Short mmCIF file of C-alpha atoms in Angstrom, two decimals:
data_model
loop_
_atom_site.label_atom_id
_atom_site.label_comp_id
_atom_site.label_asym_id
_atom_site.label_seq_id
_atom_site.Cartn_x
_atom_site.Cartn_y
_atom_site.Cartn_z
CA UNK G 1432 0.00 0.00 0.00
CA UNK G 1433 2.71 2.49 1.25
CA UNK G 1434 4.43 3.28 -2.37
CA UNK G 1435 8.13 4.54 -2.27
CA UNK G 1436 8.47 8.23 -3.51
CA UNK G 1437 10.71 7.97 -6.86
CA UNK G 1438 14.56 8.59 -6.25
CA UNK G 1439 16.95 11.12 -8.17
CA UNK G 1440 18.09 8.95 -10.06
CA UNK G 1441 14.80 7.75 -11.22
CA UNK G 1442 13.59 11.12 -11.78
CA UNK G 1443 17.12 11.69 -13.71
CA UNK G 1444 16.38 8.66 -15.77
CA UNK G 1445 12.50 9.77 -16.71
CA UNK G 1446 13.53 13.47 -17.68
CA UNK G 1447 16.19 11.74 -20.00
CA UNK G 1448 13.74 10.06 -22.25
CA UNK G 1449 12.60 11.94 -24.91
CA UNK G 1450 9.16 12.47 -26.11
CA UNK G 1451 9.17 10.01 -28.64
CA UNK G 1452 9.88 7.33 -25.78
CA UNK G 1453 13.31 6.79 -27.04
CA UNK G 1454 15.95 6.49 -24.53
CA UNK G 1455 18.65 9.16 -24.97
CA UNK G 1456 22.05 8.38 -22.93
CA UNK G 1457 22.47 11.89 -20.68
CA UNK G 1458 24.54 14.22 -21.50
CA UNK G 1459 26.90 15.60 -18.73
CA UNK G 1460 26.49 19.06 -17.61
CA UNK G 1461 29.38 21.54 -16.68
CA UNK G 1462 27.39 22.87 -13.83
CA UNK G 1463 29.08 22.33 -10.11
CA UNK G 1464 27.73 20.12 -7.71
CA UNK G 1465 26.98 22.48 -5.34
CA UNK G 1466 24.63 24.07 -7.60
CA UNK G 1467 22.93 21.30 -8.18
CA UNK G 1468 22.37 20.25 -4.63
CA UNK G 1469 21.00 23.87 -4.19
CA UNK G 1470 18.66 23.38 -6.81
CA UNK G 1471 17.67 19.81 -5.56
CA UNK G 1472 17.17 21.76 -2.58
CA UNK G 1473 14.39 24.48 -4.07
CA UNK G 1474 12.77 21.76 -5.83
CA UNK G 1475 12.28 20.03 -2.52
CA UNK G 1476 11.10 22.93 -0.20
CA UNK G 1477 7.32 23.05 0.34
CA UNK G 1478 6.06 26.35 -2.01
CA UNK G 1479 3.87 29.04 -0.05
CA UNK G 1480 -0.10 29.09 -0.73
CA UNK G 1481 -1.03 31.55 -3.45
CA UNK G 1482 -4.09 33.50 -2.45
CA UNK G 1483 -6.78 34.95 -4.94
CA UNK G 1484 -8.06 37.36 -2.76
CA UNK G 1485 -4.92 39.42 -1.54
CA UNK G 1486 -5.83 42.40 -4.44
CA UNK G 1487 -9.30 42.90 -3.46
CA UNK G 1488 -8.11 43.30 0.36
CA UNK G 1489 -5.66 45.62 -0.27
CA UNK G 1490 -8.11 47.75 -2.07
CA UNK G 1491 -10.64 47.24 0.77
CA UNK G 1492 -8.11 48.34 3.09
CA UNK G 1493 -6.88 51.77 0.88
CA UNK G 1494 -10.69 52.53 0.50
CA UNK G 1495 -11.04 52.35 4.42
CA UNK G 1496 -7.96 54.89 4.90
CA UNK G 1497 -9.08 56.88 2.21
CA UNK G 1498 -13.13 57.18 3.52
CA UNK G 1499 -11.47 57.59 7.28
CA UNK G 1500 -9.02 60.34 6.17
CA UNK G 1501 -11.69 61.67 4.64
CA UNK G 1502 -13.88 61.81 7.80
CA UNK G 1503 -11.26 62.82 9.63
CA UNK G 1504 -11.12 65.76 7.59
CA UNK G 1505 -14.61 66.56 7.04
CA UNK G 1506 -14.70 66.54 11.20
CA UNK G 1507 -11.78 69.08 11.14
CA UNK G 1508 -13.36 71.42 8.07
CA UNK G 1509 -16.57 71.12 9.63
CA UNK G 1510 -15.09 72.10 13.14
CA UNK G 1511 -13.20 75.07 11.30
CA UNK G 1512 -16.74 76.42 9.66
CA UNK G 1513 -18.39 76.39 13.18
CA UNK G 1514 -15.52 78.39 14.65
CA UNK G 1515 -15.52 80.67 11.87
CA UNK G 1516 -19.15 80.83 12.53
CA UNK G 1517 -18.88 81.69 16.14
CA UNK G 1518 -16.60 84.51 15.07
CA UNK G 1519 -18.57 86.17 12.42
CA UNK G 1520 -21.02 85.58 14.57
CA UNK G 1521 -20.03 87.29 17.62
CA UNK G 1522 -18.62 90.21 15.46
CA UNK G 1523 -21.96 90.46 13.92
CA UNK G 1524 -23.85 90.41 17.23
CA UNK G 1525 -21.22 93.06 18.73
CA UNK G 1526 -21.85 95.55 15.74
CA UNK G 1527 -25.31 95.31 15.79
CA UNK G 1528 -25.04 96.17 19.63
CA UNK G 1529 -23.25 99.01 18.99
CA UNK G 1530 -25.81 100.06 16.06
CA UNK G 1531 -28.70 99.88 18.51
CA UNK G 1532 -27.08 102.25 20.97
CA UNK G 1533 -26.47 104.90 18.42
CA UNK G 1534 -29.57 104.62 17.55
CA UNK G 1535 -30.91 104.91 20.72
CA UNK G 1536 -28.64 107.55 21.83
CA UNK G 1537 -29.69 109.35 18.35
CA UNK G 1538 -33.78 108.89 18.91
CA UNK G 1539 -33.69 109.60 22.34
CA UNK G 1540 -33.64 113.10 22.18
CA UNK G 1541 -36.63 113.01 20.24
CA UNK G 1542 -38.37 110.41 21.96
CA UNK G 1543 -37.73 112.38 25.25
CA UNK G 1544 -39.65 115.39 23.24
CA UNK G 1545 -42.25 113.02 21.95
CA UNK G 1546 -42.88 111.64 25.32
CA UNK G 1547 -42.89 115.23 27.09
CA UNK G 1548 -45.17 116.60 24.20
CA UNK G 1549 -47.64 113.32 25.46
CA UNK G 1550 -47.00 113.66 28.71
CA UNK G 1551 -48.13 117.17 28.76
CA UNK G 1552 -51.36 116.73 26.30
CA UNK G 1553 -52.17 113.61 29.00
CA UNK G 1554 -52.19 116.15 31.48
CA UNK G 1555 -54.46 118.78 29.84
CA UNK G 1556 -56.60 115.66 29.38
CA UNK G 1557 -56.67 114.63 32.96
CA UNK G 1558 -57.22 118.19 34.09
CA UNK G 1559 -60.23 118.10 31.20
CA UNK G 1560 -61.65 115.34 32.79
CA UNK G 1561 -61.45 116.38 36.27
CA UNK G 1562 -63.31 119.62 35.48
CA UNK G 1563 -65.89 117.79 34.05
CA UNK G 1564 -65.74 115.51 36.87
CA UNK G 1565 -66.59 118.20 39.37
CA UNK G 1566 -69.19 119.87 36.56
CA UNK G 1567 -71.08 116.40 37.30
CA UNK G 1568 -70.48 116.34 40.46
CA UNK G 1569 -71.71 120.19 41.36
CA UNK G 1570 -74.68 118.57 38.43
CA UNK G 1571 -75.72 115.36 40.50
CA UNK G 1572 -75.50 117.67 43.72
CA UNK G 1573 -77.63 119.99 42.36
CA UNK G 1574 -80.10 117.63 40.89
CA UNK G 1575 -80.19 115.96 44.92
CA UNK G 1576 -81.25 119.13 45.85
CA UNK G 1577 -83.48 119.94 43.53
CA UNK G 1578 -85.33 116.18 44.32
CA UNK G 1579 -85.25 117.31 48.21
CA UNK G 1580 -86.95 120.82 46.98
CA UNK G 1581 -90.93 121.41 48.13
CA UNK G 1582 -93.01 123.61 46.90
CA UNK G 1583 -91.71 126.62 48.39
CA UNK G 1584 -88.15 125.63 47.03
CA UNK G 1585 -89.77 125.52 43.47
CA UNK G 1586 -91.29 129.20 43.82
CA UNK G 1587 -87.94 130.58 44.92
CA UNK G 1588 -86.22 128.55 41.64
CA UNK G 1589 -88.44 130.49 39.89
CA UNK G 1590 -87.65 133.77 41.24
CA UNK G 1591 -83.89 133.43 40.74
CA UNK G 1592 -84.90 132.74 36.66
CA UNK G 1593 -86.69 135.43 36.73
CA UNK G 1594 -84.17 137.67 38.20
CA UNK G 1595 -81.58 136.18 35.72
CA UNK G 1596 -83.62 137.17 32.74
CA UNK G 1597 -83.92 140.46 34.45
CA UNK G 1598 -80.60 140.77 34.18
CA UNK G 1599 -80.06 139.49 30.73
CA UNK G 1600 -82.53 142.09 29.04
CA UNK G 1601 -80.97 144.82 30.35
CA UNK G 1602 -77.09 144.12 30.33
CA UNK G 1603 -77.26 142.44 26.53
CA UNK G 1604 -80.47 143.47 25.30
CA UNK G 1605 -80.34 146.85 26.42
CA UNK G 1606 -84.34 146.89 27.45
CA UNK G 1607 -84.66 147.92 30.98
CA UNK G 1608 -88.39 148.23 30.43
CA UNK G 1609 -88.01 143.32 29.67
CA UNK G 1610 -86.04 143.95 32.88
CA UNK G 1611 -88.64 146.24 35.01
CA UNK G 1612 -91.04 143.38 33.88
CA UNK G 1613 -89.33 140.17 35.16
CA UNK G 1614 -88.25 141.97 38.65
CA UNK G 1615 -92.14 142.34 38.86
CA UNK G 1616 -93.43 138.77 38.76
CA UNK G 1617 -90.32 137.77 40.85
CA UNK G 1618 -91.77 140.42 43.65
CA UNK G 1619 -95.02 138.58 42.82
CA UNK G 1620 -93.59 135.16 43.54
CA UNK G 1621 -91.33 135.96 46.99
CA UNK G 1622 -94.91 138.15 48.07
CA UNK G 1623 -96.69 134.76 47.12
CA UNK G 1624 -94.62 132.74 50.11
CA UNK G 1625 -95.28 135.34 52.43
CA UNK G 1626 -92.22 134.40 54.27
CA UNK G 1627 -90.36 136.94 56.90
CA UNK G 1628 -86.88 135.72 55.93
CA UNK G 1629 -87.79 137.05 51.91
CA UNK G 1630 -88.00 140.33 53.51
CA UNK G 1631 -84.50 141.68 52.92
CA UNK G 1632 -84.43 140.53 48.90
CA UNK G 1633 -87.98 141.57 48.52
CA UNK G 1634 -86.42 145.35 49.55
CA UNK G 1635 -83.73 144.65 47.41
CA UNK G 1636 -85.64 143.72 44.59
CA UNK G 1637 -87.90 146.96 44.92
CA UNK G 1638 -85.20 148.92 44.85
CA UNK G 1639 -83.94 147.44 41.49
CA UNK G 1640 -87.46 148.32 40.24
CA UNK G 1641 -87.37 151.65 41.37
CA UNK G 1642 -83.77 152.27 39.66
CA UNK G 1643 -84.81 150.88 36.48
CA UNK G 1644 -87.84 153.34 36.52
CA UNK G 1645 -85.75 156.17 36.89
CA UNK G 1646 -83.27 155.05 34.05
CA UNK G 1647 -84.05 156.61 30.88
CA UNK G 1648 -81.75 155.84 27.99
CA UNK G 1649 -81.57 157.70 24.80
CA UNK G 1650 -83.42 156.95 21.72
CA UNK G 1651 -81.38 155.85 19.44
CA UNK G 1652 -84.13 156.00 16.74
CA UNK G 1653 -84.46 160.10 17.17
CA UNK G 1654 -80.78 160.57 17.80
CA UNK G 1655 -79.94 159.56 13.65
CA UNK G 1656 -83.27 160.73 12.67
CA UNK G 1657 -82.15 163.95 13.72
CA UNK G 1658 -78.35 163.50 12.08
CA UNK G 1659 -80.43 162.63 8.49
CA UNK G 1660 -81.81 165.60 9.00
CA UNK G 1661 -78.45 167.84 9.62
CA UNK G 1662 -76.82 166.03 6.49
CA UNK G 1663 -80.04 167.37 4.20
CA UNK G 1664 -79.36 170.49 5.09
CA UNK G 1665 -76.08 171.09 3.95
CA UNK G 1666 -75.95 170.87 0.20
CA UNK G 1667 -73.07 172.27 -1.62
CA UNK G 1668 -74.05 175.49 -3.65
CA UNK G 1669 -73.82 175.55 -7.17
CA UNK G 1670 -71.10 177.99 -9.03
CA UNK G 1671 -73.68 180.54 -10.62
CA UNK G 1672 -76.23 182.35 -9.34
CA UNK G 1673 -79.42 180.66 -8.59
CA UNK G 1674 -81.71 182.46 -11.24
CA UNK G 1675 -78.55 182.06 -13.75
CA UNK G 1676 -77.68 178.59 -12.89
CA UNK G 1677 -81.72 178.08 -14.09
CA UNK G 1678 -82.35 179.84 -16.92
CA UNK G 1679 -80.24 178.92 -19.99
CA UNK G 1680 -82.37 180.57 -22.52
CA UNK G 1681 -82.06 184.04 -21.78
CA UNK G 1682 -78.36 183.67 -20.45
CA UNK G 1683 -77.57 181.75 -23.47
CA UNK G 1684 -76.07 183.45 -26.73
CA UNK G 1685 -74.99 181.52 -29.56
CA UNK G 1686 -72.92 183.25 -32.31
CA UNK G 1687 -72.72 181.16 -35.55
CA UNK G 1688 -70.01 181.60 -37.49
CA UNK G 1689 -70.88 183.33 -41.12
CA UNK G 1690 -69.70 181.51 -44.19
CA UNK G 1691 -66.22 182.60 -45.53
CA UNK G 1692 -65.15 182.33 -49.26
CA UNK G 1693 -62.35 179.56 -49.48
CA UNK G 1694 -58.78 180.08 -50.25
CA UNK G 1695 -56.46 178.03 -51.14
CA UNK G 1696 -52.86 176.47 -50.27
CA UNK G 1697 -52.04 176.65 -46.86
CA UNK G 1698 -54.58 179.47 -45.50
CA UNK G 1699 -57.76 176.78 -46.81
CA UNK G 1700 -56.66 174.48 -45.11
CA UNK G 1701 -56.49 176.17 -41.75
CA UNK G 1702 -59.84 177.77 -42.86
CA UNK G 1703 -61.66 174.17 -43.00
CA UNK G 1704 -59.71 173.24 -39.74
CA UNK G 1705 -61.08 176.09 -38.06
CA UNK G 1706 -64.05 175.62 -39.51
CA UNK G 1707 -64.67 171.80 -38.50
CA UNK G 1708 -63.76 172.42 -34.76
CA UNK G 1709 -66.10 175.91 -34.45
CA UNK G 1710 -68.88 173.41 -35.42
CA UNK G 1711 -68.80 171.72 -32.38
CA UNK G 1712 -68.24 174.47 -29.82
CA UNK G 1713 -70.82 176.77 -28.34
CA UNK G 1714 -69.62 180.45 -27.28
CA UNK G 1715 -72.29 181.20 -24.31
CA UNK G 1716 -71.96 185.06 -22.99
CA UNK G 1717 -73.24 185.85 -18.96
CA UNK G 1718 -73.60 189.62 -17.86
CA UNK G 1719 -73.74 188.39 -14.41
CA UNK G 1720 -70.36 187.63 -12.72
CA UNK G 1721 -69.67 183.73 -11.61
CA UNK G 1722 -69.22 182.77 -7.92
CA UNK G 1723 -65.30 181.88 -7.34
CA UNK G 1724 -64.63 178.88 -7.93
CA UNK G 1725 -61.64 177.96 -5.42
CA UNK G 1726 -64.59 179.59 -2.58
CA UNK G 1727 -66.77 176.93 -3.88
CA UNK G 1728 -63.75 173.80 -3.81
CA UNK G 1729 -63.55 175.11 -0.08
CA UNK G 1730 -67.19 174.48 0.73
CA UNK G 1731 -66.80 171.65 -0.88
CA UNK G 1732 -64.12 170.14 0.92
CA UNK G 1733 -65.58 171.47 4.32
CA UNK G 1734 -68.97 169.96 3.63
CA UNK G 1735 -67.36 166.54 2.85
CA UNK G 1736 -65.28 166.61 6.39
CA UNK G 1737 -68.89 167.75 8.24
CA UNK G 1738 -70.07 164.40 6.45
CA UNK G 1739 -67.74 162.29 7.40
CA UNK G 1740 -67.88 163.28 11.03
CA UNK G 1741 -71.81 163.06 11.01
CA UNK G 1742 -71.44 159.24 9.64
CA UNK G 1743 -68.97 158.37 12.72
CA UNK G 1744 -71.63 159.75 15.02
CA UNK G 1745 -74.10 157.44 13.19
CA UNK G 1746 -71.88 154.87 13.77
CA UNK G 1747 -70.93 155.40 17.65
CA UNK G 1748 -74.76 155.85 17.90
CA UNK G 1749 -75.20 152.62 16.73
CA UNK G 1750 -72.44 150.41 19.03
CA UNK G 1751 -73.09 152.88 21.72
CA UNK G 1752 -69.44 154.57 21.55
CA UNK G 1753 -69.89 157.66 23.78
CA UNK G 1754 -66.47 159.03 23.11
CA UNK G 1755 -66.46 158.99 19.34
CA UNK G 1756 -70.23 160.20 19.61
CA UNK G 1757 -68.98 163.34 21.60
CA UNK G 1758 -65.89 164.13 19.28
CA UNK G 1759 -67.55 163.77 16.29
CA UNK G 1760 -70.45 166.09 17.54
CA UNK G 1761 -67.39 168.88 18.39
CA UNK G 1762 -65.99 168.68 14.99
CA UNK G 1763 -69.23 169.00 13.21
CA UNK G 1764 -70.02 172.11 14.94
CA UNK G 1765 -66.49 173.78 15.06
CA UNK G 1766 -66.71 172.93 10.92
CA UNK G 1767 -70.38 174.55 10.78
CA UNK G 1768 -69.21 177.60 12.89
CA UNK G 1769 -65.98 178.37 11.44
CA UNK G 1770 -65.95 177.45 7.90
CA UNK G 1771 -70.33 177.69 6.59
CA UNK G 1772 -70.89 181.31 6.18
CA UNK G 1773 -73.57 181.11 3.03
CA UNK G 1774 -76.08 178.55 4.43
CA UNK G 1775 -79.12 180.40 6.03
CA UNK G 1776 -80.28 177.23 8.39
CA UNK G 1777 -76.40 177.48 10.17
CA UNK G 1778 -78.15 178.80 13.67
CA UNK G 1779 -80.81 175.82 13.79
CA UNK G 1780 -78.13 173.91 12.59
CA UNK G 1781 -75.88 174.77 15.71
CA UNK G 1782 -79.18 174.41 18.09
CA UNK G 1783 -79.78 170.98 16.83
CA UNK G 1784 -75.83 170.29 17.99
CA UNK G 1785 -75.96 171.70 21.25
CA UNK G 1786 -79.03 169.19 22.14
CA UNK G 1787 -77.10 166.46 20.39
CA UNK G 1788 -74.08 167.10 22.45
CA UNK G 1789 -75.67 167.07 25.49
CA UNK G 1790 -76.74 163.48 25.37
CA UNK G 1791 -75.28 160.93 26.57
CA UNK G 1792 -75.94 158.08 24.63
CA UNK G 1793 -74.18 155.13 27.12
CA UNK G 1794 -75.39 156.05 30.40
CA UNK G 1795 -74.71 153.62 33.00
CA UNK G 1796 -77.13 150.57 33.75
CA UNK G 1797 -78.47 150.07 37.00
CA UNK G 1798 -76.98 147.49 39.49
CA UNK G 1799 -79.32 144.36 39.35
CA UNK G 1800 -77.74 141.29 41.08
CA UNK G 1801 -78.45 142.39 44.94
CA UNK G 1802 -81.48 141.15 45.32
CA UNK G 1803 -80.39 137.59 43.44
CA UNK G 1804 -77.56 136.95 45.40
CA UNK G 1805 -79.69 137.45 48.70
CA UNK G 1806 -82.37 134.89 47.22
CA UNK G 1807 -79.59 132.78 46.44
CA UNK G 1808 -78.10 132.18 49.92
CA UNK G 1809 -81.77 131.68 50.71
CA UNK G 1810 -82.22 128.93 48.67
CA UNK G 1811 -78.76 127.23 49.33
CA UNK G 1812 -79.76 127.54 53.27
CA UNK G 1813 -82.98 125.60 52.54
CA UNK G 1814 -81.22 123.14 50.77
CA UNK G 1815 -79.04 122.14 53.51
CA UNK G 1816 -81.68 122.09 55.96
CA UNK G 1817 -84.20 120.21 53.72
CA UNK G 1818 -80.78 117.75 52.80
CA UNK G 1819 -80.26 117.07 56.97
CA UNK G 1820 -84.09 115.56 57.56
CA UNK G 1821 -84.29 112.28 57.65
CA UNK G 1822 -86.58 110.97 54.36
CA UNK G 1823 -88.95 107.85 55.38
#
């Protein structure tokens, strides 16, 4: 079973034969024995394994350094961008600090105005409201003590009104006659309570009535009736005499020019010249003599000024001016006296003046308000004492 392994020599003798099978004697060889045994030696040592695989592991392996260098680096780039994030980062944060605090320090100024201007307009606003705060306050008070009035409160209410519009037609209305009329039914309301404590605004209010009958204002109505009436009668007189100023016919003398034989050249043509301009002119001849007529620009002039002062009395008349009234009076009659020496009505003129000047057309009003303030702290007593009873 166990075969022998072939020997040198047999391995000598098989490598001798030729491919034919033919036996060849061997030749000898020049190479050393040593050499030989060396190469006896290869041909026996056992040959290493040959692997298939060793290419495809080295790739493997290169691939995996390659991928992990490249993660490595990615990891460090990556790291780098984030610092260099940070930075820019930081930077940007830092500048945009320092942009918000100039400008904040920029708009404050004008935000402090802003907010002073608000703070101020708040304030009017407030004060608004408190004053109409206390309006509805003094209101609701007022209305409590109107629900707590009787009867007797009512009448009194009444009378104050009545005193109020007393006061209103003769201080804005100028009519002390509305006035005279509403201080009587207010006496007719306090003598209606029959109450002893009335007594002093009842005397009050009688007095009132009694000043208002002795207060007798001007009439305005007769007052420019009567400075119409100065203003017709100064008219400005005319140049001529009266009786030549109206009759043309017999004053009037027209002399037509007779018919002259024409020449001619130069002295025609002057002729027809003269001729076409006499045709439209009228020679009138006067035997009496004409007033001056610079005399007559005077008058004029003077009569103008007395108009213009008459209006301004008209006027102060009107808005009750007594001042201008009196001054424009004085001029008007210093004019008349001084400067109108032709008009025949100058002394009724003057007499009309002198009564004009010696009215006053603003006297003073009477004092109404006595009497009202009296009822007043009437009322407001009653008030109080009707506000302290105890209501069921």
């Amino acid at each position: 079973m166990n075969a022998k392994p072939p020997s040198d020599n047999d391995k000598n003798n098989t490598n001798g034969k030729t491919k034919n099978g033919s036996e060849k004697e061997a030749k000898p060889t020049s190479t050393p024995s040593v050499k030989k045994t060396d190469t006896s030696n290869k041909k026996n040592k056992p040959r290493r394994p040959i692997f298939k695989g060793n290419l495809t592991g080295r790739i493997a392996l290169f691939i995996s350094l390659f991928t992990l260098l490249l993660l490595v680096t990615g990891i460090g780039g990556g790291y780098w961008v984030w610092i260099q994030n940070q930075k820019s980062i930081k930077t940007q944060n830092q500048t945009i600090n320092t942009l918000r605090q100039a400008i904040g320090d920029k708009a404050s100024a004008q935000n402090l105005q802003q907010l002073e201007q608000k703070a101020s307009q708040l304030n009017e606003h407030l004060q608004a409201q408190n004053k109409k705060l206390d309006a509805l306050s003094q209101t609701f008070q007022h209305a409590k003590s109107l629900k707590q009035r009787d009867q007797q409160g009512w009448i009194i209410a009444e009378t104050e009104y009545l005193m109020q519009i007393a006061q209103y037609r003769l201080n804005l209305l100028h009519d002390p006659k509305g006035a005279i009329k509403a201080l009587t039914l207010a006496d007719q309301q306090l003598a209606h309570l029959n109450q002893p404590r009335l007594l002093p605004v009842r005397k009050a209010l009688i007095a009132e009535i009694q000043s208002l009958q002795d207060f007798h204002p001007p009439d305005k109505t007769t007052l420019l009736l009567e400075l119409n009436e100065i203003m017709q009668h100064l008219v400005l007189q005319s140049p001529l005499v009266p009786g030549l100023a109206n009759s043309t016919a017999s004053s009037t003398a027209q002399h037509p020019i007779a018919p002259k034989t024409k020449a001619s050249g130069f002295r025609g043509f002057i002729d027809a010249v003269w001729q076409s301009i006499s045709q439209h002119i009228n020679i009138q001849h006067y035997s009496h003599r004409i007033t001056n007529l610079s005399a007559i620009t005077t008058q004029a002039n003077v009569l103008q000024s007395i108009y213009v002062n008459l209006e301004n009395a008209k006027s102060a008349v009107l808005v009750d001016d007594n001042s201008v009234y009196h001054q424009s009076i004085n001029k008007t009659e210093k004019l008349l006296k001084n400067q109108i020496t032709s008009n025949p009505t100058k002394s009724g003129l003057l007499k009309t003046l002198d009564k004009l000047k010696a009215v006053n057309i603003s006297p003073p009003s009477p004092a109404l308000g006595k009497a009202l303030s009296l009822l007043h702290k009437e009322s407001t007593a009653s008030d109080k004492g009707n506000a302290r009873k105890p209501t069921s």
